[in-house]
Coordinates of C-alpha atoms in Angstrom, one line a residue:
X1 CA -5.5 -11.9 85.6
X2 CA -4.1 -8.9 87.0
X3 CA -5.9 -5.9 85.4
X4 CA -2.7 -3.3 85.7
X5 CA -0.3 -6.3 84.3
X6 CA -3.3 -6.4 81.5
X7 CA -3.6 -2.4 80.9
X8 CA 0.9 -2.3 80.6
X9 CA 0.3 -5.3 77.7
X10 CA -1.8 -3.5 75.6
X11 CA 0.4 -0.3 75.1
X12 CA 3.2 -2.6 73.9
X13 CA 0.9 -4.6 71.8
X14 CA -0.2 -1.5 70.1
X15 CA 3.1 -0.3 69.9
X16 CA 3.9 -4.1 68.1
X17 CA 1.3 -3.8 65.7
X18 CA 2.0 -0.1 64.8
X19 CA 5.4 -0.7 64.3
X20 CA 4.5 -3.7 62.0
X21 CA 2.4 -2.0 59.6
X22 CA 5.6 0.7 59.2
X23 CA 7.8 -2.5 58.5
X24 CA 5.3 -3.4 55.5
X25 CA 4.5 0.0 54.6
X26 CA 8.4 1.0 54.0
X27 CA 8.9 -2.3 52.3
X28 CA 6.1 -2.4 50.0
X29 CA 7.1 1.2 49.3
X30 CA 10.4 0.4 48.1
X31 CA 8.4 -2.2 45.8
X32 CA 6.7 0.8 44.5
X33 CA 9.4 2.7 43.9
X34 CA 11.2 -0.2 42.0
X35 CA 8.2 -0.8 40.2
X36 CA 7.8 3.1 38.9
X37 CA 11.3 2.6 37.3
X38 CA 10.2 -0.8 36.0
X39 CA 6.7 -0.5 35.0
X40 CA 7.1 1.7 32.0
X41 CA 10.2 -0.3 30.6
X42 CA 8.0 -4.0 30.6
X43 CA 6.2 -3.6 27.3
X44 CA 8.5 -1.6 25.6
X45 CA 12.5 -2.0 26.2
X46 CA 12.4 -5.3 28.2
X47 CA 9.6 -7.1 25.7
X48 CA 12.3 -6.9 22.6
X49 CA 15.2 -8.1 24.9
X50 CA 16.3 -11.8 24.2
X51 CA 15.7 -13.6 27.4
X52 CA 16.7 -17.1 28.6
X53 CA 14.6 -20.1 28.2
X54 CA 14.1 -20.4 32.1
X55 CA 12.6 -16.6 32.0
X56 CA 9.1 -16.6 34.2
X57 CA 5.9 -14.6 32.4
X58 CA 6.3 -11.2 33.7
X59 CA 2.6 -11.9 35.8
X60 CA 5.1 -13.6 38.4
X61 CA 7.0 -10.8 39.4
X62 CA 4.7 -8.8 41.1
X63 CA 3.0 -11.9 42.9
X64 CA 7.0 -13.2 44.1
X65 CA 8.0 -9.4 45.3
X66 CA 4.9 -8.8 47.5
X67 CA 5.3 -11.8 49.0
X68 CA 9.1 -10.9 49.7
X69 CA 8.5 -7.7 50.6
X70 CA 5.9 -8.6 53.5
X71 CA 8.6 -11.2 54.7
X72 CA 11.5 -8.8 54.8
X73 CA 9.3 -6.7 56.7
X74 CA 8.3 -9.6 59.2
X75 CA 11.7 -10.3 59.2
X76 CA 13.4 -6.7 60.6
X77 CA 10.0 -6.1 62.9
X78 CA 11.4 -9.1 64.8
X79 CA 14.5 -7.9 65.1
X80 CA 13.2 -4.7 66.1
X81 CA 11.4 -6.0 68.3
X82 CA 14.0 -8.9 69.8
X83 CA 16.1 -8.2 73.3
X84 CA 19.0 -7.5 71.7
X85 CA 21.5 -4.5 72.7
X86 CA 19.9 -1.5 71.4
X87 CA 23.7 -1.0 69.2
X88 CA 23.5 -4.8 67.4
X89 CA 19.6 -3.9 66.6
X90 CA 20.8 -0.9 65.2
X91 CA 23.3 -2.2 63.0
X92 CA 21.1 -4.8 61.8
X93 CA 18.3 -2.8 60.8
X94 CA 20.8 -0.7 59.0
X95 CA 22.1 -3.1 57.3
X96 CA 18.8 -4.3 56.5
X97 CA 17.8 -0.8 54.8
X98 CA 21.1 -0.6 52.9
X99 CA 20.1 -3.5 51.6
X100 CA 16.4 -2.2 50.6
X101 CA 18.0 0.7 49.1
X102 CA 19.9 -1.6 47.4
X103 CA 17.0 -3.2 46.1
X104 CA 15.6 -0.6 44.8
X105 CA 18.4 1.0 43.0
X106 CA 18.5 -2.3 41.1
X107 CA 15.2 -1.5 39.3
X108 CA 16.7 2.1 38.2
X109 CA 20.0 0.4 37.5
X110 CA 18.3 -2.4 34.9
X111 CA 15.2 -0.8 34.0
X112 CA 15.2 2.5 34.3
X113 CA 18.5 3.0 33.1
X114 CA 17.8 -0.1 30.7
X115 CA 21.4 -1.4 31.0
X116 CA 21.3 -5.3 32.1
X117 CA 25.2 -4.5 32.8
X118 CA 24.1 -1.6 35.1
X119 CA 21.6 -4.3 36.8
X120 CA 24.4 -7.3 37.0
X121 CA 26.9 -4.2 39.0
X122 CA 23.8 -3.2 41.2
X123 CA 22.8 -6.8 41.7
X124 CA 26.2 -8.0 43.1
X125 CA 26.4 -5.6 46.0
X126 CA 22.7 -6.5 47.0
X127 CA 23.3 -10.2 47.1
X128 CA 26.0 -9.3 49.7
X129 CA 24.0 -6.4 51.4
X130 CA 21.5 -9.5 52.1
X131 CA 24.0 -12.1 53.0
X132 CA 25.1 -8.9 55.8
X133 CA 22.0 -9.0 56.7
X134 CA 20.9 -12.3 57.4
X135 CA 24.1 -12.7 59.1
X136 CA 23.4 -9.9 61.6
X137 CA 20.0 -11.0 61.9
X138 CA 20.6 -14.4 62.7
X139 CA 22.8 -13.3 65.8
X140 CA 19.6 -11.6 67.4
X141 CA 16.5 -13.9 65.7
X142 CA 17.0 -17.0 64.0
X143 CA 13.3 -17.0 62.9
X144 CA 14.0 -13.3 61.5
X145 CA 17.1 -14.4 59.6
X146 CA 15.0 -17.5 57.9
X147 CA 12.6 -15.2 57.4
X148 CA 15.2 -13.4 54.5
X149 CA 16.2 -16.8 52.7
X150 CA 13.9 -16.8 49.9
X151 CA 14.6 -13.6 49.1
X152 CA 18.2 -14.5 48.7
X153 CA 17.0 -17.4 46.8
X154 CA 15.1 -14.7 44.4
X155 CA 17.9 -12.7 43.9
X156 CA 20.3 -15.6 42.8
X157 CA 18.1 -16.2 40.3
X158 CA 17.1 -12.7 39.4
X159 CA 21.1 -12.7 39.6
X160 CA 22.0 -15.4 37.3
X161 CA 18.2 -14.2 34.9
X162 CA 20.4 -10.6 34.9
X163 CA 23.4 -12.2 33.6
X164 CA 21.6 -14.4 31.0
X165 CA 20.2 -11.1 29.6
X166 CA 22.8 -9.3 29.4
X167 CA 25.1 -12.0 27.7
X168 CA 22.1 -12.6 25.5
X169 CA 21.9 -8.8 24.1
X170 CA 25.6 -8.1 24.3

């Protein structure tokens, strides 16, 4: 193997991995953030809300976000990282913090605020923040825009769970 071919690799590599770990660290981050809004609402406003039938125990939440969060993060570190034009990689990972923004207003919007309406207004511009987003993304990395449909998934149902809440406790 040629040893200056091997010594230009590892920069980059380093560079890959760095640049990784900010991808999770800014999404997990915005998971924190959501969660300081949510956290203190759980046992006391959301527990004497009526909730749907179909409602999961509150233990799944966390487990289901983490797991998005670190594929969102997989998902805009390969388009980072893809040989797109610098302006299309741009306005994909734009969109793709709009979107995380979005996210996390959500939390402030339902819980924090404690106003399911609130949520279901907040809710409806993030489910088209991500559909924006996976479109943009899968124009520079397929695997990067599959990488974002379960968390569309999630959010339909957290979508259709926000709108069973608040027509329950209308």
């Amino acid at each position: 193997m040629d040893t200056s071919r091997a010594r230009g690799e590892r920069p980059r590599l380093i560079r890959d991995i760095v640049a990784l770990a900010l991808f999770v660290g800014v999404a997990l981050l915005a998971g924190w953030l959501g969660s300081m809004a949510t956290m203190p609402s759980i046992p006391t406003w959301y527990a004497g809300l009526e909730k749907p039938s179909f409602n999961p125990p509150n233990s799944i939440f966390p487990i289901v976000w983490t797991i998005l969060y670190v594929m969102m993060a997989v998902a805009a570190w390969l388009v980072w990282r893809a040989p797109a034009s610098p302006p299309q990689r741009r306005a994909a990972l734009v969109l793709y913090f709009v979107q995380l923004v979005v996210n996390v207003a959500w939390s402030f919007a339902f819980f924090g605020a404690q106003s399911p309406l609130a949520g279901l207004v907040v809710i409806a511009v993030l489910l088209v923040a991500i559909v924006a987003t996976i479109l943009a993304f899968r124009r520079i990395s397929g695997l990067a825009a599959l990488l974002l449909l379960p968390y569309l998934a999630w959010v339909c149902f957290a979508t259709v769970l926000n709108a069973a809440i608040f027509s329950l406790n209308s």
